[in-house]
Amino acid sequence: MPDTVTVPADPYPFAFDPARAALLVIDMQRDFVEPGGFGETLGNDVGLLRAVIPPLQAALVATRAAGITVIHTREGHLPDLSDCPPAKLRRGEPTLRIGDPGPKGRILVRGEYGHDIIGELAPADGELVIDKPGKGSFYATGLDETLRSRGIESLVVTGVTTEVCVHTTVREANDRGYECLVLADCVGSYFPDFQRHGLAMIAAQGGIFGWVATSGQYLKALS
Ligand code: C5J
């Protein structure tokens, strides 16, 4: 691998050192992507997120082959829900609330089948899995310390959902000084409009939060 990889991107090319980069795979959990989980209890068509899986599988294969760090996240709560703010528990009018028993186990609770990452994108041995109680990957996790201790400065961001956990994470990362490249076809939303506008918001104003490229552009740059 060269010292610098440059990916054509919006609003301008994204250059990163593979030894100082990580691919972040956000919340590719059954609870968001499969029927019977948290996403569906909120009234969403979870099928819309499945388009992310094949390009993300290809990005993972190429990232691992390039020796770049891979980190997965999972949104969810302790079985006693002590890390779930009452406001989050009360929010909305879901068919099942966080902690209720559902077809894939208790909704959004750590250790349950529905909380885990889908088989198609299962973490490889040695890859970090960060459990987070919020939408952002930095809030109440050790992610910042983990990245700093490994000298990571650039994040290639994938996962779901674009306008919620991906956006929150990219904003958190940007404020902490990380440079983020979001792979447009490797992030997904239940709302096609939010997908489009969410990506546009990241790259607008000269890359106010980061850069956006396709997985094809990323793969070509890695090869
Ligand atoms: C949501 C997420 N949408 N991973 N979580 O509640 O985006």
mmCIF file with all atom_site columns, C-alpha atoms and ligand atoms in Angstrom:
data_model
loop_
_atom_site.group_PDB
_atom_site.id
_atom_site.type_symbol
_atom_site.label_atom_id
_atom_site.label_alt_id
_atom_site.label_comp_id
_atom_site.label_asym_id
_atom_site.label_entity_id
_atom_site.label_seq_id
_atom_site.pdbx_PDB_ins_code
_atom_site.Cartn_x
_atom_site.Cartn_y
_atom_site.Cartn_z
_atom_site.occupancy
_atom_site.B_iso_or_equiv
_atom_site.pdbx_formal_charge
_atom_site.auth_seq_id
_atom_site.auth_comp_id
_atom_site.auth_asym_id
_atom_site.auth_atom_id
_atom_site.pdbx_PDB_model_num
ATOM   1   C CA . MET A 1 1   ? 0.000   0.000   0.000  1.00 0.00 ? 1   MET A CA 1
ATOM   2   C CA . PRO A 1 2   ? 1.287   3.493   -0.806 1.00 0.00 ? 2   PRO A CA 1
ATOM   3   C CA . ASP A 1 3   ? 1.635   6.046   1.998  1.00 0.00 ? 3   ASP A CA 1
ATOM   4   C CA . THR A 1 4   ? -1.266  8.032   0.611  1.00 0.00 ? 4   THR A CA 1
ATOM   5   C CA . VAL A 1 5   ? -4.436  6.827   -1.095 1.00 0.00 ? 5   VAL A CA 1
ATOM   6   C CA . THR A 1 6   ? -6.476  9.439   -2.945 1.00 0.00 ? 6   THR A CA 1
ATOM   7   C CA . VAL A 1 7   ? -10.162 8.863   -3.636 1.00 0.00 ? 7   VAL A CA 1
ATOM   8   C CA . PRO A 1 8   ? -12.015 11.110  -6.123 1.00 0.00 ? 8   PRO A CA 1
ATOM   9   C CA . ALA A 1 9   ? -14.776 12.572  -3.965 1.00 0.00 ? 9   ALA A CA 1
ATOM   10  C CA . ASP A 1 10  ? -17.260 15.354  -3.484 1.00 0.00 ? 10  ASP A CA 1
ATOM   11  C CA . PRO A 1 11  ? -16.333 18.229  -2.937 1.00 0.00 ? 11  PRO A CA 1
ATOM   12  C CA . TYR A 1 12  ? -12.683 17.407  -3.792 1.00 0.00 ? 12  TYR A CA 1
ATOM   13  C CA . PRO A 1 13  ? -10.344 14.371  -3.625 1.00 0.00 ? 13  PRO A CA 1
ATOM   14  C CA . PHE A 1 14  ? -9.995  12.696  -0.230 1.00 0.00 ? 14  PHE A CA 1
ATOM   15  C CA . ALA A 1 15  ? -6.407  11.726  0.581  1.00 0.00 ? 15  ALA A CA 1
ATOM   16  C CA . PHE A 1 16  ? -5.578  9.424   3.498  1.00 0.00 ? 16  PHE A CA 1
ATOM   17  C CA . ASP A 1 17  ? -2.763  7.317   4.902  1.00 0.00 ? 17  ASP A CA 1
ATOM   18  C CA . PRO A 1 18  ? -4.055  3.708   5.085  1.00 0.00 ? 18  PRO A CA 1
ATOM   19  C CA . ALA A 1 19  ? -1.974  3.105   8.207  1.00 0.00 ? 19  ALA A CA 1
ATOM   20  C CA . ARG A 1 20  ? -3.804  5.993   9.902  1.00 0.00 ? 20  ARG A CA 1
ATOM   21  C CA . ALA A 1 21  ? -7.312  5.194   8.688  1.00 0.00 ? 21  ALA A CA 1
ATOM   22  C CA . ALA A 1 22  ? -10.224 3.016   9.752  1.00 0.00 ? 22  ALA A CA 1
ATOM   23  C CA . LEU A 1 23  ? -13.342 1.784   8.035  1.00 0.00 ? 23  LEU A CA 1
ATOM   24  C CA . LEU A 1 24  ? -16.272 2.393   10.367 1.00 0.00 ? 24  LEU A CA 1
ATOM   25  C CA . VAL A 1 25  ? -19.301 0.136   9.876  1.00 0.00 ? 25  VAL A CA 1
ATOM   26  C CA . ILE A 1 26  ? -22.175 1.687   11.774 1.00 0.00 ? 26  ILE A CA 1
ATOM   27  C CA . ASP A 1 27  ? -25.053 -0.342  13.236 1.00 0.00 ? 27  ASP A CA 1
ATOM   28  C CA . MET A 1 28  ? -25.494 -2.992  10.536 1.00 0.00 ? 28  MET A CA 1
ATOM   29  C CA . GLN A 1 29  ? -27.616 -4.862  13.079 1.00 0.00 ? 29  GLN A CA 1
ATOM   30  C CA . ARG A 1 30  ? -30.652 -7.086  12.600 1.00 0.00 ? 30  ARG A CA 1
ATOM   31  C CA . ASP A 1 31  ? -32.559 -4.521  14.694 1.00 0.00 ? 31  ASP A CA 1
ATOM   32  C CA . PHE A 1 32  ? -32.264 -1.997  11.843 1.00 0.00 ? 32  PHE A CA 1
ATOM   33  C CA . VAL A 1 33  ? -31.981 -4.126  8.718  1.00 0.00 ? 33  VAL A CA 1
ATOM   34  C CA . GLU A 1 34  ? -34.297 -7.079  9.302  1.00 0.00 ? 34  GLU A CA 1
ATOM   35  C CA . PRO A 1 35  ? -38.034 -7.370  9.989  1.00 0.00 ? 35  PRO A CA 1
ATOM   36  C CA . GLY A 1 36  ? -39.111 -7.633  13.630 1.00 0.00 ? 36  GLY A CA 1
ATOM   37  C CA . GLY A 1 37  ? -36.513 -5.237  15.026 1.00 0.00 ? 37  GLY A CA 1
ATOM   38  C CA . PHE A 1 38  ? -36.270 -1.664  16.285 1.00 0.00 ? 38  PHE A CA 1
ATOM   39  C CA . GLY A 1 39  ? -36.389 -0.105  12.801 1.00 0.00 ? 39  GLY A CA 1
ATOM   40  C CA . GLU A 1 40  ? -39.605 -1.868  11.908 1.00 0.00 ? 40  GLU A CA 1
ATOM   41  C CA . THR A 1 41  ? -41.262 -1.062  15.264 1.00 0.00 ? 41  THR A CA 1
ATOM   42  C CA . LEU A 1 42  ? -40.853 2.610   14.302 1.00 0.00 ? 42  LEU A CA 1
ATOM   43  C CA . GLY A 1 43  ? -42.895 2.004   11.146 1.00 0.00 ? 43  GLY A CA 1
ATOM   44  C CA . ASN A 1 44  ? -40.033 1.787   8.651  1.00 0.00 ? 44  ASN A CA 1
ATOM   45  C CA . ASP A 1 45  ? -39.669 -0.394  5.569  1.00 0.00 ? 45  ASP A CA 1
ATOM   46  C CA . VAL A 1 46  ? -36.424 -2.098  6.577  1.00 0.00 ? 46  VAL A CA 1
ATOM   47  C CA . GLY A 1 47  ? -36.069 -3.651  3.123  1.00 0.00 ? 47  GLY A CA 1
ATOM   48  C CA . LEU A 1 48  ? -34.798 -0.287  1.871  1.00 0.00 ? 48  LEU A CA 1
ATOM   49  C CA . LEU A 1 49  ? -31.577 -0.721  3.839  1.00 0.00 ? 49  LEU A CA 1
ATOM   50  C CA . ARG A 1 50  ? -30.637 -4.045  2.264  1.00 0.00 ? 50  ARG A CA 1
ATOM   51  C CA . ALA A 1 51  ? -29.217 -2.354  -0.857 1.00 0.00 ? 51  ALA A CA 1
ATOM   52  C CA . VAL A 1 52  ? -26.270 -1.307  1.298  1.00 0.00 ? 52  VAL A CA 1
ATOM   53  C CA . ILE A 1 53  ? -25.179 -4.881  2.003  1.00 0.00 ? 53  ILE A CA 1
ATOM   54  C CA . PRO A 1 54  ? -23.481 -5.959  -1.305 1.00 0.00 ? 54  PRO A CA 1
ATOM   55  C CA . PRO A 1 55  ? -21.355 -2.801  -1.799 1.00 0.00 ? 55  PRO A CA 1
ATOM   56  C CA . LEU A 1 56  ? -20.452 -2.807  1.886  1.00 0.00 ? 56  LEU A CA 1
ATOM   57  C CA . GLN A 1 57  ? -19.372 -6.449  1.665  1.00 0.00 ? 57  GLN A CA 1
ATOM   58  C CA . ALA A 1 58  ? -17.079 -5.517  -1.246 1.00 0.00 ? 58  ALA A CA 1
ATOM   59  C CA . ALA A 1 59  ? -15.701 -2.492  0.637  1.00 0.00 ? 59  ALA A CA 1
ATOM   60  C CA . LEU A 1 60  ? -15.006 -4.691  3.671  1.00 0.00 ? 60  LEU A CA 1
ATOM   61  C CA . VAL A 1 61  ? -13.151 -7.295  1.605  1.00 0.00 ? 61  VAL A CA 1
ATOM   62  C CA . ALA A 1 62  ? -10.949 -4.641  -0.055 1.00 0.00 ? 62  ALA A CA 1
ATOM   63  C CA . THR A 1 63  ? -10.345 -2.798  3.230  1.00 0.00 ? 63  THR A CA 1
ATOM   64  C CA . ARG A 1 64  ? -9.277  -5.974  5.006  1.00 0.00 ? 64  ARG A CA 1
ATOM   65  C CA . ALA A 1 65  ? -7.030  -6.928  2.076  1.00 0.00 ? 65  ALA A CA 1
ATOM   66  C CA . ALA A 1 66  ? -5.382  -3.486  2.273  1.00 0.00 ? 66  ALA A CA 1
ATOM   67  C CA . GLY A 1 67  ? -4.665  -4.024  5.969  1.00 0.00 ? 67  GLY A CA 1
ATOM   68  C CA . ILE A 1 68  ? -6.796  -1.038  7.012  1.00 0.00 ? 68  ILE A CA 1
ATOM   69  C CA . THR A 1 69  ? -8.389  -1.158  10.476 1.00 0.00 ? 69  THR A CA 1
ATOM   70  C CA . VAL A 1 70  ? -12.079 -2.093  10.544 1.00 0.00 ? 70  VAL A CA 1
ATOM   71  C CA . ILE A 1 71  ? -14.344 -1.032  13.424 1.00 0.00 ? 71  ILE A CA 1
ATOM   72  C CA . HIS A 1 72  ? -18.011 -1.984  13.814 1.00 0.00 ? 72  HIS A CA 1
ATOM   73  C CA . THR A 1 73  ? -20.578 -0.280  16.032 1.00 0.00 ? 73  THR A CA 1
ATOM   74  C CA . ARG A 1 74  ? -23.867 -1.453  17.514 1.00 0.00 ? 74  ARG A CA 1
ATOM   75  C CA . GLU A 1 75  ? -26.566 0.747   19.009 1.00 0.00 ? 75  GLU A CA 1
ATOM   76  C CA . GLY A 1 76  ? -28.216 -0.779  22.039 1.00 0.00 ? 76  GLY A CA 1
ATOM   77  C CA . HIS A 1 77  ? -28.690 -0.912  25.772 1.00 0.00 ? 77  HIS A CA 1
ATOM   78  C CA . LEU A 1 78  ? -27.810 -2.915  28.837 1.00 0.00 ? 78  LEU A CA 1
ATOM   79  C CA . PRO A 1 79  ? -30.452 -5.517  29.803 1.00 0.00 ? 79  PRO A CA 1
ATOM   80  C CA . ASP A 1 80  ? -31.577 -3.365  32.774 1.00 0.00 ? 80  ASP A CA 1
ATOM   81  C CA . LEU A 1 81  ? -31.837 -0.321  30.428 1.00 0.00 ? 81  LEU A CA 1
ATOM   82  C CA . SER A 1 82  ? -29.831 1.746   32.938 1.00 0.00 ? 82  SER A CA 1
ATOM   83  C CA . ASP A 1 83  ? -27.971 3.359   30.012 1.00 0.00 ? 83  ASP A CA 1
ATOM   84  C CA . CYS A 1 84  ? -31.159 4.249   28.136 1.00 0.00 ? 84  CYS A CA 1
ATOM   85  C CA . PRO A 1 85  ? -32.347 7.766   28.903 1.00 0.00 ? 85  PRO A CA 1
ATOM   86  C CA . PRO A 1 86  ? -36.055 7.767   29.845 1.00 0.00 ? 86  PRO A CA 1
ATOM   87  C CA . ALA A 1 87  ? -36.652 10.244  27.019 1.00 0.00 ? 87  ALA A CA 1
ATOM   88  C CA . LYS A 1 88  ? -35.337 7.715   24.481 1.00 0.00 ? 88  LYS A CA 1
ATOM   89  C CA . LEU A 1 89  ? -37.470 4.973   26.013 1.00 0.00 ? 89  LEU A CA 1
ATOM   90  C CA . ARG A 1 90  ? -40.615 7.128   25.860 1.00 0.00 ? 90  ARG A CA 1
ATOM   91  C CA . ARG A 1 91  ? -40.020 8.518   22.369 1.00 0.00 ? 91  ARG A CA 1
ATOM   92  C CA . GLY A 1 92  ? -42.595 8.049   19.638 1.00 0.00 ? 92  GLY A CA 1
ATOM   93  C CA . GLU A 1 93  ? -45.375 5.544   19.253 1.00 0.00 ? 93  GLU A CA 1
ATOM   94  C CA . PRO A 1 94  ? -43.549 2.338   18.307 1.00 0.00 ? 94  PRO A CA 1
ATOM   95  C CA . THR A 1 95  ? -45.333 -1.004  18.130 1.00 0.00 ? 95  THR A CA 1
ATOM   96  C CA . LEU A 1 96  ? -42.738 -2.315  20.618 1.00 0.00 ? 96  LEU A CA 1
ATOM   97  C CA . ARG A 1 97  ? -40.516 -0.207  22.874 1.00 0.00 ? 97  ARG A CA 1
ATOM   98  C CA . ILE A 1 98  ? -36.815 -0.619  23.598 1.00 0.00 ? 98  ILE A CA 1
ATOM   99  C CA . GLY A 1 99  ? -36.497 -3.602  25.961 1.00 0.00 ? 99  GLY A CA 1
ATOM   100 C CA . ASP A 1 100 ? -39.816 -5.201  24.967 1.00 0.00 ? 100 ASP A CA 1
ATOM   101 C CA . PRO A 1 101 ? -39.658 -8.826  23.788 1.00 0.00 ? 101 PRO A CA 1
ATOM   102 C CA . GLY A 1 102 ? -39.867 -9.066  19.996 1.00 0.00 ? 102 GLY A CA 1
ATOM   103 C CA . PRO A 1 103 ? -39.458 -11.815 17.429 1.00 0.00 ? 103 PRO A CA 1
ATOM   104 C CA . LYS A 1 104 ? -35.661 -11.407 17.490 1.00 0.00 ? 104 LYS A CA 1
ATOM   105 C CA . GLY A 1 105 ? -35.307 -10.949 21.244 1.00 0.00 ? 105 GLY A CA 1
ATOM   106 C CA . ARG A 1 106 ? -35.684 -7.837  23.378 1.00 0.00 ? 106 ARG A CA 1
ATOM   107 C CA . ILE A 1 107 ? -35.682 -4.719  21.180 1.00 0.00 ? 107 ILE A CA 1
ATOM   108 C CA . LEU A 1 108 ? -32.291 -2.970  21.006 1.00 0.00 ? 108 LEU A CA 1
ATOM   109 C CA . VAL A 1 109 ? -30.855 -4.807  24.013 1.00 0.00 ? 109 VAL A CA 1
ATOM   110 C CA . ARG A 1 110 ? -27.258 -5.997  24.086 1.00 0.00 ? 110 ARG A CA 1
ATOM   111 C CA . GLY A 1 111 ? -26.796 -9.734  23.876 1.00 0.00 ? 111 GLY A CA 1
ATOM   112 C CA . GLU A 1 112 ? -30.068 -10.310 22.032 1.00 0.00 ? 112 GLU A CA 1
ATOM   113 C CA . TYR A 1 113 ? -30.119 -11.874 18.558 1.00 0.00 ? 113 TYR A CA 1
ATOM   114 C CA . GLY A 1 114 ? -31.679 -8.768  17.007 1.00 0.00 ? 114 GLY A CA 1
ATOM   115 C CA . HIS A 1 115 ? -29.014 -6.510  18.467 1.00 0.00 ? 115 HIS A CA 1
ATOM   116 C CA . ASP A 1 116 ? -26.162 -8.284  16.721 1.00 0.00 ? 116 ASP A CA 1
ATOM   117 C CA . ILE A 1 117 ? -24.600 -7.492  13.363 1.00 0.00 ? 117 ILE A CA 1
ATOM   118 C CA . ILE A 1 118 ? -26.107 -9.283  10.351 1.00 0.00 ? 118 ILE A CA 1
ATOM   119 C CA . GLY A 1 119 ? -24.310 -12.431 9.248  1.00 0.00 ? 119 GLY A CA 1
ATOM   120 C CA . GLU A 1 120 ? -23.416 -10.982 5.828  1.00 0.00 ? 120 GLU A CA 1
ATOM   121 C CA . LEU A 1 121 ? -21.265 -8.314  7.506  1.00 0.00 ? 121 LEU A CA 1
ATOM   122 C CA . ALA A 1 122 ? -20.081 -10.231 10.563 1.00 0.00 ? 122 ALA A CA 1
ATOM   123 C CA . PRO A 1 123 ? -16.918 -8.787  12.114 1.00 0.00 ? 123 PRO A CA 1
ATOM   124 C CA . ALA A 1 124 ? -13.757 -10.759 11.342 1.00 0.00 ? 124 ALA A CA 1
ATOM   125 C CA . ASP A 1 125 ? -11.602 -12.079 14.184 1.00 0.00 ? 125 ASP A CA 1
ATOM   126 C CA . GLY A 1 126 ? -9.805  -9.231  15.912 1.00 0.00 ? 126 GLY A CA 1
ATOM   127 C CA . GLU A 1 127 ? -12.024 -6.432  14.554 1.00 0.00 ? 127 GLU A CA 1
ATOM   128 C CA . LEU A 1 128 ? -13.281 -4.024  17.177 1.00 0.00 ? 128 LEU A CA 1
ATOM   129 C CA . VAL A 1 129 ? -16.981 -3.875  17.980 1.00 0.00 ? 129 VAL A CA 1
ATOM   130 C CA . ILE A 1 130 ? -18.038 -0.718  19.829 1.00 0.00 ? 130 ILE A CA 1
ATOM   131 C CA . ASP A 1 131 ? -21.333 -0.808  21.736 1.00 0.00 ? 131 ASP A CA 1
ATOM   132 C CA . LYS A 1 132 ? -22.986 2.588   21.945 1.00 0.00 ? 132 LYS A CA 1
ATOM   133 C CA . PRO A 1 133 ? -26.133 3.740   23.744 1.00 0.00 ? 133 PRO A CA 1
ATOM   134 C CA . GLY A 1 134 ? -26.725 6.733   21.495 1.00 0.00 ? 134 GLY A CA 1
ATOM   135 C CA . LYS A 1 135 ? -26.870 7.684   17.867 1.00 0.00 ? 135 LYS A CA 1
ATOM   136 C CA . GLY A 1 136 ? -23.303 8.946   17.732 1.00 0.00 ? 136 GLY A CA 1
ATOM   137 C CA . SER A 1 137 ? -20.391 6.503   17.907 1.00 0.00 ? 137 SER A CA 1
ATOM   138 C CA . PHE A 1 138 ? -18.353 8.807   20.178 1.00 0.00 ? 138 PHE A CA 1
ATOM   139 C CA . TYR A 1 139 ? -20.924 9.500   22.910 1.00 0.00 ? 139 TYR A CA 1
ATOM   140 C CA . ALA A 1 140 ? -20.356 7.268   25.987 1.00 0.00 ? 140 ALA A CA 1
ATOM   141 C CA . THR A 1 141 ? -17.933 4.950   24.170 1.00 0.00 ? 141 THR A CA 1
ATOM   142 C CA . GLY A 1 142 ? -14.161 4.750   24.175 1.00 0.00 ? 142 GLY A CA 1
ATOM   143 C CA . LEU A 1 143 ? -13.977 5.280   20.425 1.00 0.00 ? 143 LEU A CA 1
ATOM   144 C CA . ASP A 1 144 ? -12.036 8.546   20.483 1.00 0.00 ? 144 ASP A CA 1
ATOM   145 C CA . GLU A 1 145 ? -9.383  7.113   22.832 1.00 0.00 ? 145 GLU A CA 1
ATOM   146 C CA . THR A 1 146 ? -9.188  3.918   20.757 1.00 0.00 ? 146 THR A CA 1
ATOM   147 C CA . LEU A 1 147 ? -8.646  5.847   17.519 1.00 0.00 ? 147 LEU A CA 1
ATOM   148 C CA . ARG A 1 148 ? -6.072  8.185   19.075 1.00 0.00 ? 148 ARG A CA 1
ATOM   149 C CA . SER A 1 149 ? -4.138  5.324   20.646 1.00 0.00 ? 149 SER A CA 1
ATOM   150 C CA . ARG A 1 150 ? -3.856  3.735   17.196 1.00 0.00 ? 150 ARG A CA 1
ATOM   151 C CA . GLY A 1 151 ? -2.906  6.994   15.475 1.00 0.00 ? 151 GLY A CA 1
ATOM   152 C CA . ILE A 1 152 ? -6.028  6.973   13.317 1.00 0.00 ? 152 ILE A CA 1
ATOM   153 C CA . GLU A 1 153 ? -6.859  10.308  11.693 1.00 0.00 ? 153 GLU A CA 1
ATOM   154 C CA . SER A 1 154 ? -9.158  9.389   8.789  1.00 0.00 ? 154 SER A CA 1
ATOM   155 C CA . LEU A 1 155 ? -12.446 7.508   8.832  1.00 0.00 ? 155 LEU A CA 1
ATOM   156 C CA . VAL A 1 156 ? -14.193 5.845   5.927  1.00 0.00 ? 156 VAL A CA 1
ATOM   157 C CA . VAL A 1 157 ? -17.780 5.776   7.133  1.00 0.00 ? 157 VAL A CA 1
ATOM   158 C CA . THR A 1 158 ? -20.474 3.233   6.189  1.00 0.00 ? 158 THR A CA 1
ATOM   159 C CA . GLY A 1 159 ? -23.634 1.781   7.719  1.00 0.00 ? 159 GLY A CA 1
ATOM   160 C CA . VAL A 1 160 ? -27.081 2.913   8.758  1.00 0.00 ? 160 VAL A CA 1
ATOM   161 C CA . THR A 1 161 ? -28.924 5.153   8.915  1.00 0.00 ? 161 THR A CA 1
ATOM   162 C CA . THR A 1 162 ? -27.536 8.000   6.859  1.00 0.00 ? 162 THR A CA 1
ATOM   163 C CA . GLU A 1 163 ? -29.345 10.877  8.535  1.00 0.00 ? 163 GLU A CA 1
ATOM   164 C CA . VAL A 1 164 ? -29.279 9.497   12.077 1.00 0.00 ? 164 VAL A CA 1
ATOM   165 C CA . CYS A 1 165 ? -26.304 7.431   13.315 1.00 0.00 ? 165 CYS A CA 1
ATOM   166 C CA . VAL A 1 166 ? -24.072 8.072   10.299 1.00 0.00 ? 166 VAL A CA 1
ATOM   167 C CA . HIS A 1 167 ? -24.645 11.834  10.409 1.00 0.00 ? 167 HIS A CA 1
ATOM   168 C CA . THR A 1 168 ? -24.306 12.052  14.182 1.00 0.00 ? 168 THR A CA 1
ATOM   169 C CA . THR A 1 169 ? -21.060 10.081  14.070 1.00 0.00 ? 169 THR A CA 1
ATOM   170 C CA . VAL A 1 170 ? -19.586 12.116  11.217 1.00 0.00 ? 170 VAL A CA 1
ATOM   171 C CA . ARG A 1 171 ? -20.420 15.372  13.018 1.00 0.00 ? 171 ARG A CA 1
ATOM   172 C CA . GLU A 1 172 ? -18.908 14.071  16.265 1.00 0.00 ? 172 GLU A CA 1
ATOM   173 C CA . ALA A 1 173 ? -15.795 12.861  14.426 1.00 0.00 ? 173 ALA A CA 1
ATOM   174 C CA . ASN A 1 174 ? -15.416 16.113  12.503 1.00 0.00 ? 174 ASN A CA 1
ATOM   175 C CA . ASP A 1 175 ? -15.542 18.150  15.723 1.00 0.00 ? 175 ASP A CA 1
ATOM   176 C CA . ARG A 1 176 ? -12.805 15.923  17.167 1.00 0.00 ? 176 ARG A CA 1
ATOM   177 C CA . GLY A 1 177 ? -10.527 16.539  14.207 1.00 0.00 ? 177 GLY A CA 1
ATOM   178 C CA . TYR A 1 178 ? -11.036 13.372  12.165 1.00 0.00 ? 178 TYR A CA 1
ATOM   179 C CA . GLU A 1 179 ? -11.449 13.542  8.390  1.00 0.00 ? 179 GLU A CA 1
ATOM   180 C CA . CYS A 1 180 ? -14.411 11.494  7.210  1.00 0.00 ? 180 CYS A CA 1
ATOM   181 C CA . LEU A 1 181 ? -15.147 10.001  3.815  1.00 0.00 ? 181 LEU A CA 1
ATOM   182 C CA . VAL A 1 182 ? -18.721 8.694   3.577  1.00 0.00 ? 182 VAL A CA 1
ATOM   183 C CA . LEU A 1 183 ? -19.331 5.961   0.988  1.00 0.00 ? 183 LEU A CA 1
ATOM   184 C CA . ALA A 1 184 ? -22.667 6.943   -0.571 1.00 0.00 ? 184 ALA A CA 1
ATOM   185 C CA . ASP A 1 185 ? -23.835 3.468   -1.595 1.00 0.00 ? 185 ASP A CA 1
ATOM   186 C CA . CYS A 1 186 ? -22.623 1.908   1.676  1.00 0.00 ? 186 CYS A CA 1
ATOM   187 C CA . VAL A 1 187 ? -24.879 4.084   3.837  1.00 0.00 ? 187 VAL A CA 1
ATOM   188 C CA . GLY A 1 188 ? -28.641 3.733   3.822  1.00 0.00 ? 188 GLY A CA 1
ATOM   189 C CA . SER A 1 189 ? -31.819 5.432   4.950  1.00 0.00 ? 189 SER A CA 1
ATOM   190 C CA . TYR A 1 190 ? -35.464 4.408   5.310  1.00 0.00 ? 190 TYR A CA 1
ATOM   191 C CA . PHE A 1 191 ? -36.208 7.693   3.481  1.00 0.00 ? 191 PHE A CA 1
ATOM   192 C CA . PRO A 1 192 ? -34.855 8.221   -0.061 1.00 0.00 ? 192 PRO A CA 1
ATOM   193 C CA . ASP A 1 193 ? -35.067 12.025  0.323  1.00 0.00 ? 193 ASP A CA 1
ATOM   194 C CA . PHE A 1 194 ? -33.058 11.947  3.558  1.00 0.00 ? 194 PHE A CA 1
ATOM   195 C CA . GLN A 1 195 ? -30.449 9.756   1.867  1.00 0.00 ? 195 GLN A CA 1
ATOM   196 C CA . ARG A 1 196 ? -29.981 12.284  -0.915 1.00 0.00 ? 196 ARG A CA 1
ATOM   197 C CA . HIS A 1 197 ? -30.048 15.369  1.262  1.00 0.00 ? 197 HIS A CA 1
ATOM   198 C CA . GLY A 1 198 ? -28.058 13.738  4.070  1.00 0.00 ? 198 GLY A CA 1
ATOM   199 C CA . LEU A 1 199 ? -25.178 13.043  1.707  1.00 0.00 ? 199 LEU A CA 1
ATOM   200 C CA . ALA A 1 200 ? -25.402 16.493  0.145  1.00 0.00 ? 200 ALA A CA 1
ATOM   201 C CA . MET A 1 201 ? -25.239 18.111  3.605  1.00 0.00 ? 201 MET A CA 1
ATOM   202 C CA . ILE A 1 202 ? -21.940 16.373  4.419  1.00 0.00 ? 202 ILE A CA 1
ATOM   203 C CA . ALA A 1 203 ? -20.099 17.574  1.308  1.00 0.00 ? 203 ALA A CA 1
ATOM   204 C CA . ALA A 1 204 ? -21.723 21.014  1.016  1.00 0.00 ? 204 ALA A CA 1
ATOM   205 C CA . GLN A 1 205 ? -19.878 24.240  1.831  1.00 0.00 ? 205 GLN A CA 1
ATOM   206 C CA . GLY A 1 206 ? -16.506 22.836  0.831  1.00 0.00 ? 206 GLY A CA 1
ATOM   207 C CA . GLY A 1 207 ? -16.956 19.650  2.876  1.00 0.00 ? 207 GLY A CA 1
ATOM   208 C CA . ILE A 1 208 ? -18.442 21.139  6.040  1.00 0.00 ? 208 ILE A CA 1
ATOM   209 C CA . PHE A 1 209 ? -18.496 17.713  7.747  1.00 0.00 ? 209 PHE A CA 1
ATOM   210 C CA . GLY A 1 210 ? -16.520 15.588  5.286  1.00 0.00 ? 210 GLY A CA 1
ATOM   211 C CA . TRP A 1 211 ? -16.329 14.030  1.833  1.00 0.00 ? 211 TRP A CA 1
ATOM   212 C CA . VAL A 1 212 ? -18.629 11.727  -0.148 1.00 0.00 ? 212 VAL A CA 1
ATOM   213 C CA . ALA A 1 213 ? -17.577 9.133   -2.730 1.00 0.00 ? 213 ALA A CA 1
ATOM   214 C CA . THR A 1 214 ? -18.973 5.877   -4.093 1.00 0.00 ? 214 THR A CA 1
ATOM   215 C CA . SER A 1 215 ? -17.641 2.497   -3.021 1.00 0.00 ? 215 SER A CA 1
ATOM   216 C CA . GLY A 1 216 ? -16.475 2.038   -6.618 1.00 0.00 ? 216 GLY A CA 1
ATOM   217 C CA . GLN A 1 217 ? -14.255 5.121   -6.326 1.00 0.00 ? 217 GLN A CA 1
ATOM   218 C CA . TYR A 1 218 ? -12.914 3.862   -2.986 1.00 0.00 ? 218 TYR A CA 1
ATOM   219 C CA . LEU A 1 219 ? -12.211 0.363   -4.316 1.00 0.00 ? 219 LEU A CA 1
ATOM   220 C CA . LYS A 1 220 ? -10.445 1.702   -7.390 1.00 0.00 ? 220 LYS A CA 1
ATOM   221 C CA . ALA A 1 221 ? -8.250  3.971   -5.277 1.00 0.00 ? 221 ALA A CA 1
ATOM   222 C CA . LEU A 1 222 ? -7.327  1.057   -2.986 1.00 0.00 ? 222 LEU A CA 1
ATOM   223 C CA . SER A 1 223 ? -6.372  -1.149  -5.920 1.00 0.00 ? 223 SER A CA 1
HETATM 224 C C1 . C5J B 2 .   ? -31.527 4.934   14.444 1.00 0.00 ? 1   C5J B C1 1
HETATM 225 C C2 . C5J B 2 .   ? -29.325 4.391   13.614 1.00 0.00 ? 1   C5J B C2 1
HETATM 226 N N1 . C5J B 2 .   ? -31.966 5.334   13.260 1.00 0.00 ? 1   C5J B N1 1
HETATM 227 N N2 . C5J B 2 .   ? -28.403 3.449   13.665 1.00 0.00 ? 1   C5J B N2 1
HETATM 228 N N3 . C5J B 2 .   ? -30.280 4.401   14.585 1.00 0.00 ? 1   C5J B N3 1
HETATM 229 O O1 . C5J B 2 .   ? -32.232 4.999   15.414 1.00 0.00 ? 1   C5J B O1 1
HETATM 230 O O2 . C5J B 2 .   ? -29.349 5.185   12.688 1.00 0.00 ? 1   C5J B O2 1
#
